[in-house]
CSV table of C-alpha atoms and ligand atoms in Angstrom, one decimal:
chain,number,residue,atom,x,y,z
A,1,MET,CA,12.2,18.1,5.7
A,2,VAL,CA,9.0,19.3,7.2
A,3,GLU,CA,9.1,22.4,4.9
A,4,ARG,CA,9.4,20.0,2.0
A,5,PHE,CA,6.5,17.9,3.1
A,6,LEU,CA,4.3,21.0,3.5
A,7,ARG,CA,5.1,21.9,-0.1
A,8,TYR,CA,4.6,18.4,-1.5
A,9,VAL,CA,1.1,18.0,-0.1
A,10,LYS,CA,0.0,21.1,-2.0
A,11,TYR,CA,0.5,19.3,-5.3
A,12,ASP,CA,-2.7,17.5,-6.2
A,13,THR,CA,-1.5,14.0,-7.2
A,14,GLN,CA,-4.7,12.0,-6.8
A,15,SER,CA,-4.6,8.9,-9.0
A,16,ALA,CA,-7.7,7.6,-10.8
A,17,GLU,CA,-9.2,4.1,-10.6
A,18,ASP,CA,-10.7,3.7,-14.1
A,19,SER,CA,-8.1,5.6,-16.2
A,20,THR,CA,-6.5,3.7,-19.1
A,21,ASP,CA,-3.5,6.1,-19.1
A,22,TYR,CA,-0.2,5.6,-17.2
A,23,PRO,CA,0.2,7.4,-14.9
A,24,SER,CA,-3.5,7.4,-14.4
A,25,THR,CA,-3.5,11.2,-14.0
A,26,GLU,CA,-1.1,13.6,-15.7
A,27,LYS,CA,-1.0,15.9,-12.7
A,28,GLN,CA,1.2,13.4,-10.7
A,29,LYS,CA,4.0,14.4,-13.0
A,30,GLU,CA,3.9,18.0,-11.7
A,31,LEU,CA,5.2,16.8,-8.3
A,32,GLY,CA,7.6,14.5,-10.2
A,33,LYS,CA,9.1,17.5,-12.1
A,34,GLN,CA,9.6,19.3,-8.8
A,35,LEU,CA,11.3,16.3,-7.3
A,36,VAL,CA,13.6,16.0,-10.3
A,37,LYS,CA,14.6,19.6,-9.8
A,38,GLU,CA,15.3,19.2,-6.1
A,39,LEU,CA,17.3,16.0,-6.5
A,40,LYS,CA,19.4,17.7,-9.2
A,41,GLU,CA,20.0,20.6,-6.9
A,42,MET,CA,21.4,18.1,-4.4
A,43,SER,CA,23.9,17.0,-7.1
A,44,LEU,CA,22.5,13.5,-7.3
A,45,ARG,CA,23.3,11.5,-10.5
A,46,ASP,CA,21.1,10.1,-13.3
A,47,VAL,CA,18.1,12.2,-12.0
A,48,SER,CA,15.2,11.8,-14.4
A,49,MET,CA,11.5,11.2,-14.8
A,50,ASP,CA,10.5,8.8,-17.5
A,51,GLY,CA,7.3,8.8,-19.6
A,52,TYR,CA,5.5,6.7,-17.0
A,53,GLY,CA,6.2,9.2,-14.3
A,54,TYR,CA,8.8,7.2,-12.4
A,55,VAL,CA,11.4,9.6,-10.8
A,56,THR,CA,14.7,7.9,-10.2
A,57,ALA,CA,18.1,9.1,-9.0
A,58,THR,CA,21.4,7.8,-7.7
A,59,LEU,CA,23.4,8.9,-4.7
A,60,PRO,CA,26.9,7.6,-5.6
A,61,ALA,CA,28.9,5.7,-2.9
A,62,ASN,CA,31.5,7.7,-0.9
A,63,ILE,CA,33.5,4.5,0.0
A,64,GLU,CA,35.8,2.3,-2.0
A,65,ARG,CA,34.6,-1.1,-0.8
A,66,THR,CA,31.8,-2.9,-2.6
A,67,THR,CA,28.5,-3.0,-0.7
A,68,PRO,CA,25.0,-3.9,-1.8
A,69,THR,CA,23.1,-1.1,-3.7
A,70,ILE,CA,20.1,-0.1,-1.7
A,71,GLY,CA,16.9,1.3,-3.0
A,72,LEU,CA,14.5,3.8,-1.2
A,73,ILE,CA,11.0,4.0,-2.7
A,74,ALA,CA,7.9,6.0,-1.9
A,75,HIS,CA,4.8,6.8,-4.0
A,76,MET,CA,3.8,10.3,-5.1
A,77,ASP,CA,0.0,9.7,-5.7
A,78,THR,CA,-2.8,10.0,-3.2
A,79,SER,CA,-5.9,8.0,-2.8
A,80,PRO,CA,-8.9,8.4,-5.2
A,81,GLU,CA,-11.2,8.0,-2.1
A,82,VAL,CA,-10.7,11.6,-0.7
A,83,SER,CA,-10.0,14.8,-2.5
A,84,GLY,CA,-6.3,15.9,-2.5
A,85,ARG,CA,-7.0,19.3,-4.2
A,86,ASP,CA,-6.1,22.5,-2.4
A,87,VAL,CA,-4.7,20.8,0.7
A,88,LYS,CA,-4.2,23.3,3.4
A,89,PRO,CA,-1.8,21.7,5.9
A,90,GLN,CA,-2.3,22.8,9.6
A,91,ILE,CA,0.5,22.6,12.2
A,92,HIS,CA,-0.8,22.0,15.7
A,93,GLU,CA,2.3,22.9,17.7
A,94,ASN,CA,3.0,21.4,21.1
A,95,TYR,CA,0.0,19.0,21.1
A,96,SER,CA,-1.9,19.2,24.4
A,97,GLY,CA,-3.7,15.8,24.3
A,98,ASN,CA,-7.1,17.4,23.6
A,99,ASN,CA,-9.4,16.8,20.7
A,100,ILE,CA,-8.2,18.6,17.5
A,101,ILE,CA,-11.1,20.2,15.6
A,102,LEU,CA,-10.1,20.8,12.0
A,103,PRO,CA,-10.7,24.4,11.1
A,104,GLY,CA,-12.2,23.9,7.6
A,105,ASP,CA,-15.0,21.6,8.8
A,106,ASN,CA,-15.7,21.4,12.5
A,107,THR,CA,-17.4,18.0,12.1
A,108,GLN,CA,-13.9,16.6,11.5
A,109,VAL,CA,-12.5,16.0,14.9
A,110,LEU,CA,-9.4,14.0,15.8
A,111,ARG,CA,-10.0,12.4,19.1
A,112,PRO,CA,-7.1,10.9,21.1
A,113,SER,CA,-9.8,8.5,22.5
A,114,GLU,CA,-10.3,7.1,19.0
A,115,ASN,CA,-6.6,7.4,18.0
A,116,PRO,CA,-4.4,5.7,20.6
A,117,GLU,CA,-1.2,6.6,18.7
A,118,LEU,CA,-2.2,10.3,18.9
A,119,ALA,CA,-2.7,10.1,22.6
A,120,LYS,CA,1.0,9.2,22.9
A,121,LYS,CA,2.1,12.4,21.0
A,122,ILE,CA,1.6,15.1,23.7
A,123,GLY,CA,4.1,17.8,23.2
A,124,ASN,CA,4.7,16.9,19.5
A,125,GLY,CA,3.9,19.1,16.5
A,126,ILE,CA,0.9,17.4,14.7
A,127,ILE,CA,0.2,18.1,11.1
A,128,THR,CA,-3.3,17.6,9.7
A,129,SER,CA,-5.3,19.0,6.7
A,130,ASP,CA,-8.0,21.6,7.4
A,131,GLY,CA,-10.6,18.8,7.3
A,132,THR,CA,-11.9,19.4,3.8
A,133,THR,CA,-9.3,17.1,2.1
A,134,LEU,CA,-6.9,14.4,2.9
A,135,LEU,CA,-3.5,15.4,4.1
A,136,GLY,CA,-1.4,13.2,1.7
A,137,ALA,CA,1.1,12.0,4.4
A,138,ASP,CA,0.4,8.8,2.5
A,139,ASP,CA,2.8,8.9,0.9
A,140,LYS,CA,4.3,12.4,0.7
A,141,ALA,CA,5.7,11.8,4.2
A,142,GLY,CA,7.7,8.9,2.7
A,143,VAL,CA,8.8,11.1,-0.2
A,144,ALA,CA,9.9,14.0,2.1
A,145,GLU,CA,11.7,11.6,4.5
A,146,ILE,CA,13.7,10.0,1.7
A,147,VAL,CA,14.6,13.4,0.3
A,148,GLY,CA,15.4,14.5,3.8
A,149,ALA,CA,17.7,11.6,4.4
A,150,VAL,CA,19.5,12.1,1.1
A,151,HIS,CA,19.9,15.8,1.8
A,152,TYR,CA,21.5,14.9,5.2
A,153,LEU,CA,23.9,12.4,3.5
A,154,THR,CA,25.0,14.9,0.9
A,155,ASN,CA,25.6,17.5,3.6
A,156,ASN,CA,27.5,15.1,5.9
A,157,PRO,CA,30.1,13.4,3.6
A,158,GLU,CA,31.7,11.8,6.7
A,159,VAL,CA,28.7,9.5,6.9
A,160,GLU,CA,29.8,6.4,4.9
A,161,HIS,CA,27.4,4.9,2.4
A,162,GLY,CA,27.3,2.7,-0.6
A,163,ILE,CA,25.3,3.4,-3.8
A,164,ILE,CA,21.8,4.5,-2.9
A,165,LYS,CA,19.0,4.4,-5.5
A,166,ILE,CA,15.9,6.5,-5.2
A,167,ALA,CA,12.5,5.9,-6.8
A,168,PHE,CA,9.3,7.9,-6.5
A,169,THR,CA,6.4,6.1,-8.2
A,170,PRO,CA,2.9,7.0,-9.4
A,171,ASP,CA,-0.4,5.1,-9.1
A,172,GLU,CA,0.3,3.0,-6.0
A,173,GLU,CA,-3.2,3.8,-4.7
A,174,VAL,CA,-4.8,2.2,-7.7
A,175,GLY,CA,-2.7,-0.9,-7.4
A,176,LYS,CA,-0.5,-0.2,-10.4
A,177,GLY,CA,2.5,1.4,-8.8
A,178,VAL,CA,5.1,-1.0,-10.2
A,179,ASP,CA,3.3,-2.0,-13.4
A,180,HIS,CA,6.1,-0.4,-15.6
A,181,PHE,CA,8.9,-0.4,-13.0
A,182,ASP,CA,12.1,-1.6,-14.5
A,183,VAL,CA,13.8,-3.5,-11.6
A,184,LYS,CA,16.9,-4.3,-13.6
A,185,LYS,CA,17.4,-0.7,-14.7
A,186,PHE,CA,16.8,0.6,-11.2
A,187,GLY,CA,19.8,-1.5,-10.2
A,188,ALA,CA,19.2,-2.0,-6.5
A,189,GLN,CA,19.9,-5.3,-4.8
A,190,TYR,CA,17.5,-4.7,-1.9
A,191,ALA,CA,15.0,-1.9,-1.3
A,192,TYR,CA,12.7,-0.4,1.2
A,193,THR,CA,9.3,1.3,0.6
A,194,LEU,CA,8.5,4.0,3.1
A,195,ASP,CA,4.7,3.7,3.2
A,196,GLY,CA,3.8,2.4,6.7
A,197,GLU,CA,2.2,4.0,9.7
A,198,THR,CA,3.6,3.8,13.3
A,199,VAL,CA,7.3,4.6,13.4
A,200,GLY,CA,9.4,1.6,14.6
A,201,GLU,CA,7.2,-0.9,12.7
A,202,VAL,CA,8.8,-3.0,10.0
A,203,GLU,CA,6.4,-4.6,7.7
A,204,ASN,CA,7.7,-7.9,6.4
A,205,GLU,CA,4.4,-9.6,5.6
A,206,THR,CA,1.4,-9.0,3.3
A,207,PHE,CA,-1.7,-11.0,2.5
A,208,SER,CA,-1.6,-13.4,-0.4
A,209,ALA,CA,-4.4,-12.2,-2.6
A,210,ASP,CA,-6.5,-13.5,-5.5
A,211,SER,CA,-9.6,-12.4,-7.2
A,212,VAL,CA,-12.4,-14.8,-8.2
A,213,GLN,CA,-15.2,-14.5,-10.7
A,214,LEU,CA,-18.0,-16.9,-10.2
A,215,THR,CA,-20.7,-17.1,-12.9
A,216,PHE,CA,-23.9,-19.1,-12.5
A,217,ARG,CA,-25.9,-20.0,-15.6
A,218,GLY,CA,-29.6,-20.7,-15.7
A,219,VAL,CA,-32.0,-21.3,-18.6
A,220,PRO,CA,-34.1,-18.3,-19.7
A,221,PHE,CA,-37.7,-18.9,-20.9
A,222,HIS,CA,-40.9,-16.9,-21.6
A,223,PRO,CA,-42.2,-16.5,-18.0
A,224,GLY,CA,-45.8,-17.2,-19.1
A,225,TYR,CA,-44.9,-20.7,-20.4
A,226,ALA,CA,-41.9,-21.4,-18.2
A,227,LEU,CA,-43.3,-24.3,-16.2
A,228,ASN,CA,-40.5,-26.9,-15.9
A,229,HIS,CA,-38.3,-25.0,-18.4
A,230,LEU,CA,-37.0,-21.8,-16.8
A,231,VAL,CA,-34.0,-21.9,-14.4
A,232,ASN,CA,-33.3,-18.5,-12.8
A,233,SER,CA,-29.6,-17.8,-12.2
A,234,ILE,CA,-30.4,-14.9,-9.9
A,235,LYS,CA,-32.0,-17.4,-7.5
A,236,ILE,CA,-29.1,-19.8,-7.7
A,237,ALA,CA,-26.6,-17.0,-7.0
A,238,SER,CA,-28.7,-15.7,-4.1
A,239,GLU,CA,-28.8,-19.2,-2.6
A,240,PHE,CA,-25.0,-19.4,-2.9
A,241,VAL,CA,-24.5,-16.0,-1.3
A,242,GLU,CA,-26.7,-17.0,1.6
A,243,LYS,CA,-24.4,-20.0,2.3
A,244,LEU,CA,-21.3,-17.7,2.7
A,245,PRO,CA,-19.9,-17.5,6.2
A,246,LYS,CA,-21.1,-14.5,8.1
A,247,GLY,CA,-19.6,-14.6,11.6
A,248,ARG,CA,-16.2,-15.6,10.3
A,249,ASP,CA,-14.0,-15.4,7.2
A,250,SER,CA,-15.3,-12.0,6.2
A,251,PRO,CA,-13.6,-8.7,6.2
A,252,GLU,CA,-16.1,-7.3,8.7
A,253,THR,CA,-15.5,-10.2,11.2
A,254,THR,CA,-11.7,-10.7,11.0
A,255,GLU,CA,-8.5,-9.0,12.1
A,256,LYS,CA,-4.8,-9.6,12.5
A,257,THR,CA,-3.7,-12.7,10.7
A,258,GLU,CA,-7.1,-14.0,9.8
A,259,GLY,CA,-8.0,-14.3,6.1
A,260,TYR,CA,-11.4,-13.8,4.4
A,261,VAL,CA,-13.6,-14.3,1.4
A,262,HIS,CA,-15.3,-11.1,0.2
A,263,PRO,CA,-18.0,-10.8,-2.5
A,264,TYR,CA,-18.0,-7.2,-3.6
A,265,VAL,CA,-19.9,-7.2,-6.9
A,266,ILE,CA,-23.0,-9.1,-8.0
A,267,GLN,CA,-24.6,-8.5,-11.4
A,268,GLY,CA,-26.7,-10.5,-13.8
A,269,GLY,CA,-30.1,-11.6,-14.9
A,270,VAL,CA,-32.1,-14.8,-15.4
A,271,GLU,CA,-29.6,-16.3,-17.9
A,272,SER,CA,-26.4,-15.6,-15.9
A,273,THR,CA,-25.3,-14.0,-12.7
A,274,LEU,CA,-21.7,-13.0,-11.9
A,275,ILE,CA,-20.3,-12.7,-8.4
A,276,LYS,CA,-16.9,-11.1,-8.0
A,277,PHE,CA,-14.8,-11.9,-4.9
A,278,ILE,CA,-11.5,-11.0,-3.4
A,279,ILE,CA,-10.0,-13.7,-1.3
A,280,ARG,CA,-7.2,-13.1,1.2
A,281,ASP,CA,-5.0,-15.2,3.4
A,282,PHE,CA,-1.4,-14.9,4.9
A,283,GLU,CA,-0.7,-18.5,3.7
A,284,ASP,CA,-0.8,-19.5,0.1
A,285,ASP,CA,-2.2,-22.8,1.2
A,286,GLY,CA,-5.0,-21.1,3.1
A,287,LEU,CA,-5.8,-19.1,-0.1
A,288,ARG,CA,-6.1,-22.3,-2.1
A,289,LYS,CA,-8.4,-23.8,0.5
A,290,ARG,CA,-10.7,-20.8,0.4
A,291,GLU,CA,-10.9,-21.1,-3.4
A,292,GLU,CA,-11.7,-24.8,-3.1
A,293,THR,CA,-14.4,-24.1,-0.5
A,294,LEU,CA,-16.0,-21.6,-2.9
A,295,ARG,CA,-16.0,-24.2,-5.7
A,296,ALA,CA,-17.4,-26.9,-3.4
A,297,MET,CA,-20.2,-24.6,-2.3
A,298,ALA,CA,-21.0,-23.7,-5.9
A,299,GLU,CA,-21.2,-27.4,-6.9
A,300,GLU,CA,-23.5,-28.1,-4.0
A,301,THR,CA,-25.7,-25.1,-4.9
A,302,VAL,CA,-26.2,-26.1,-8.6
A,303,ARG,CA,-26.9,-29.7,-7.6
A,304,SER,CA,-30.5,-28.9,-7.0
A,305,TYR,CA,-30.8,-27.1,-10.4
A,306,PRO,CA,-29.9,-29.9,-12.9
A,307,LYS,CA,-30.1,-27.7,-16.0
A,308,SER,CA,-27.7,-25.0,-14.5
A,309,ASN,CA,-24.0,-24.8,-14.3
A,310,PHE,CA,-21.2,-22.5,-13.1
A,311,THR,CA,-17.7,-21.4,-14.0
A,312,LEU,CA,-15.1,-20.2,-11.5
A,313,LYS,CA,-12.2,-18.2,-12.6
A,314,THR,CA,-9.3,-17.3,-10.3
A,315,GLU,CA,-6.7,-14.5,-11.0
A,316,GLN,CA,-3.6,-14.0,-8.9
A,317,SER,CA,-3.3,-10.5,-7.4
A,318,TYR,CA,-0.2,-10.7,-5.2
A,319,ARG,CA,1.6,-13.0,-2.8
A,320,ASN,CA,2.8,-12.7,0.7
A,321,MET,CA,6.2,-11.0,0.5
A,322,ARG,CA,7.5,-12.8,3.6
A,323,HIS,CA,8.1,-15.9,1.4
A,324,VAL,CA,10.7,-13.9,-0.5
A,325,LEU,CA,12.1,-11.8,2.4
A,326,ASP,CA,12.7,-15.0,4.5
A,327,LYS,CA,15.4,-15.9,1.9
A,328,TYR,CA,17.2,-12.6,2.6
A,329,PRO,CA,16.9,-12.2,6.4
A,330,GLN,CA,19.5,-9.5,6.5
A,331,VAL,CA,17.1,-7.0,4.8
A,332,VAL,CA,14.5,-7.1,7.6
A,333,GLU,CA,17.2,-7.6,10.3
A,334,LYS,CA,19.0,-4.4,9.3
A,335,ALA,CA,15.7,-2.5,9.4
A,336,MET,CA,15.1,-3.7,13.0
A,337,VAL,CA,18.6,-2.6,14.0
A,338,ALA,CA,18.2,0.8,12.4
A,339,VAL,CA,15.0,1.3,14.4
A,340,LYS,CA,16.8,0.4,17.6
A,341,MET,CA,19.7,2.8,16.8
A,342,ALA,CA,17.0,5.5,16.7
A,343,GLY,CA,16.1,4.6,20.3
A,344,LEU,CA,12.8,2.9,19.4
A,345,GLN,CA,11.5,-0.6,20.0
A,346,PRO,CA,11.3,-2.3,16.6
A,347,LYS,CA,8.2,-4.3,15.9
A,348,LEU,CA,7.4,-6.6,13.0
A,349,HIS,CA,4.0,-6.0,11.5
A,350,SER,CA,1.8,-7.8,9.0
A,351,ILE,CA,-0.2,-5.8,6.5
A,352,ARG,CA,-3.8,-6.8,5.8
A,353,GLY,CA,-3.3,-5.7,2.2
A,354,GLY,CA,-0.6,-5.5,-0.3
A,355,THR,CA,2.3,-3.1,-1.0
A,356,ASP,CA,4.3,-2.2,-4.0
A,357,GLY,CA,7.1,-3.9,-2.2
A,358,ALA,CA,5.2,-7.2,-2.2
A,359,ARG,CA,5.1,-7.1,-6.0
A,360,LEU,CA,8.7,-6.0,-6.2
A,361,CYS,CA,9.7,-9.0,-4.0
A,362,TYR,CA,8.3,-11.3,-6.7
A,363,MET,CA,9.9,-9.1,-9.5
A,364,GLY,CA,13.4,-9.9,-8.0
A,365,LEU,CA,13.8,-7.0,-5.6
A,366,PRO,CA,13.3,-7.9,-1.9
A,367,THR,CA,11.5,-4.9,-0.4
A,368,PRO,CA,10.0,-4.7,3.1
A,369,ASN,CA,8.0,-1.6,4.1
A,370,LEU,CA,9.0,0.9,6.7
A,371,ALA,CA,6.8,3.4,8.6
A,372,THR,CA,6.6,7.1,7.8
A,373,GLY,CA,4.7,8.1,11.0
A,374,GLY,CA,1.4,8.9,9.1
A,375,HIS,CA,-1.9,7.8,10.4
A,376,ASN,CA,-5.6,7.6,9.3
A,377,PHE,CA,-4.6,7.2,5.6
A,378,HIS,CA,-7.2,7.9,2.9
A,379,SER,CA,-9.3,10.1,5.3
A,380,LYS,CA,-9.8,13.7,6.1
A,381,LEU,CA,-8.5,12.9,9.6
A,382,GLU,CA,-5.0,11.9,8.3
A,383,TRP,CA,-2.3,13.2,10.7
A,384,ILE,CA,1.4,12.9,11.3
A,385,SER,CA,3.8,14.0,14.0
A,386,ILE,CA,6.8,16.2,13.1
A,387,GLN,CA,8.9,14.3,15.6
A,388,ASP,CA,8.0,11.0,14.1
A,389,MET,CA,8.9,12.2,10.6
A,390,LYS,CA,12.3,13.1,12.0
A,391,LYS,CA,12.6,9.6,13.6
A,392,ALA,CA,11.7,8.0,10.2
A,393,THR,CA,14.4,10.0,8.5
A,394,GLU,CA,16.9,9.0,11.2
A,395,ILE,CA,16.0,5.4,10.6
A,396,ILE,CA,16.7,5.7,6.9
A,397,VAL,CA,20.1,7.2,7.6
A,398,ASN,CA,20.9,4.4,10.1
A,399,LEU,CA,19.9,1.8,7.5
A,400,VAL,CA,22.3,3.4,5.0
A,401,LYS,CA,25.1,3.3,7.6
A,402,LEU,CA,24.4,-0.3,8.4
A,403,TRP,CA,24.4,-1.3,4.7
A,404,SER,CA,27.7,0.5,4.2
A,405,LYS,CA,29.4,-2.2,6.3
A,406,ALA,CA,27.7,-5.1,4.6
A,407,THR,CA,29.2,-7.3,2.0
A,408,GLU,CA,26.1,-9.1,0.7
B,501,ZN,ZN1,0.6,4.6,0.7
């Protein structure tokens, strides 16, 4: 499994933010082709990659009784934020607990003092990049662990399992991982994404997320003769931004289960100024209130500019997956038991973001997220422990065993 991981990270599968193609970069399909080849070699059924770059396969059941079909999903692409080209994975055997200076750029230093999880990994094998690229454990660790678990199952036919469906997806990092994913064709009743960090964590909750576009309109006029005519939308927008909360309700001042309102683009001129926001909350109600607050603040702002007005447009991004998962408690429960069977303390965790699973939940496929063991995603200091990767694989096998005894 580790050997596989080291091979997968060498494929440059970086996705691209502003591409109009799907997948956003053609090179992701190179890893897809390799995965198709490996899954075929393991005698899986229906192994294919479609035109969108989705790799899917079936491990047929080895039992007579009917059990739910379970999906295992990981994404093949890496973040557009850091280069994923010419990744040179480094294995630091028997980790001593000291700082790890990455050999390709000695300014890149992994310090246990800044990485509490790393401090716990003394004696482990730690894999990093050479410091000039990301590693790509996000999410090739998830891919390698799923392939590793399937490989184990095909080599140990005495381990009972129902039908297992596998999917490797492109473009997760640009928020489009399941845009063309055919849930019905995939055929799983429940699924798990392997895309989290600390092994033992089960992620059953994401933010609920919307994007908001707020446009203020003023009245342009020749500045030389503008007395009592000109209304400058730049000034209205500035006044509005000044009213936004600073010490609270912002990404830079919140953590854990607190939500926020985040202006991330402002552009315009005298006539109109657009402010783009993302808004986040773990409760849909909270999200609605944040939108109402923005609207009320905009109304208050334009009140002192009688000739101005504004429009506020909200678009849904994704919803907290817990609302769906709560209806199928067995899905998260089994994940917790599978972690325990591996000798770890299971922990529920909330994601301050979204996952492909969150969208799949609302497309009819309940899908919590499991940890791969990777850390410092989207950075040159990404790392993963070999022992944790083995644990993650063991947890997948445990899950498969548990589901083989389930009836619904
Ligand atoms: Zn990921």
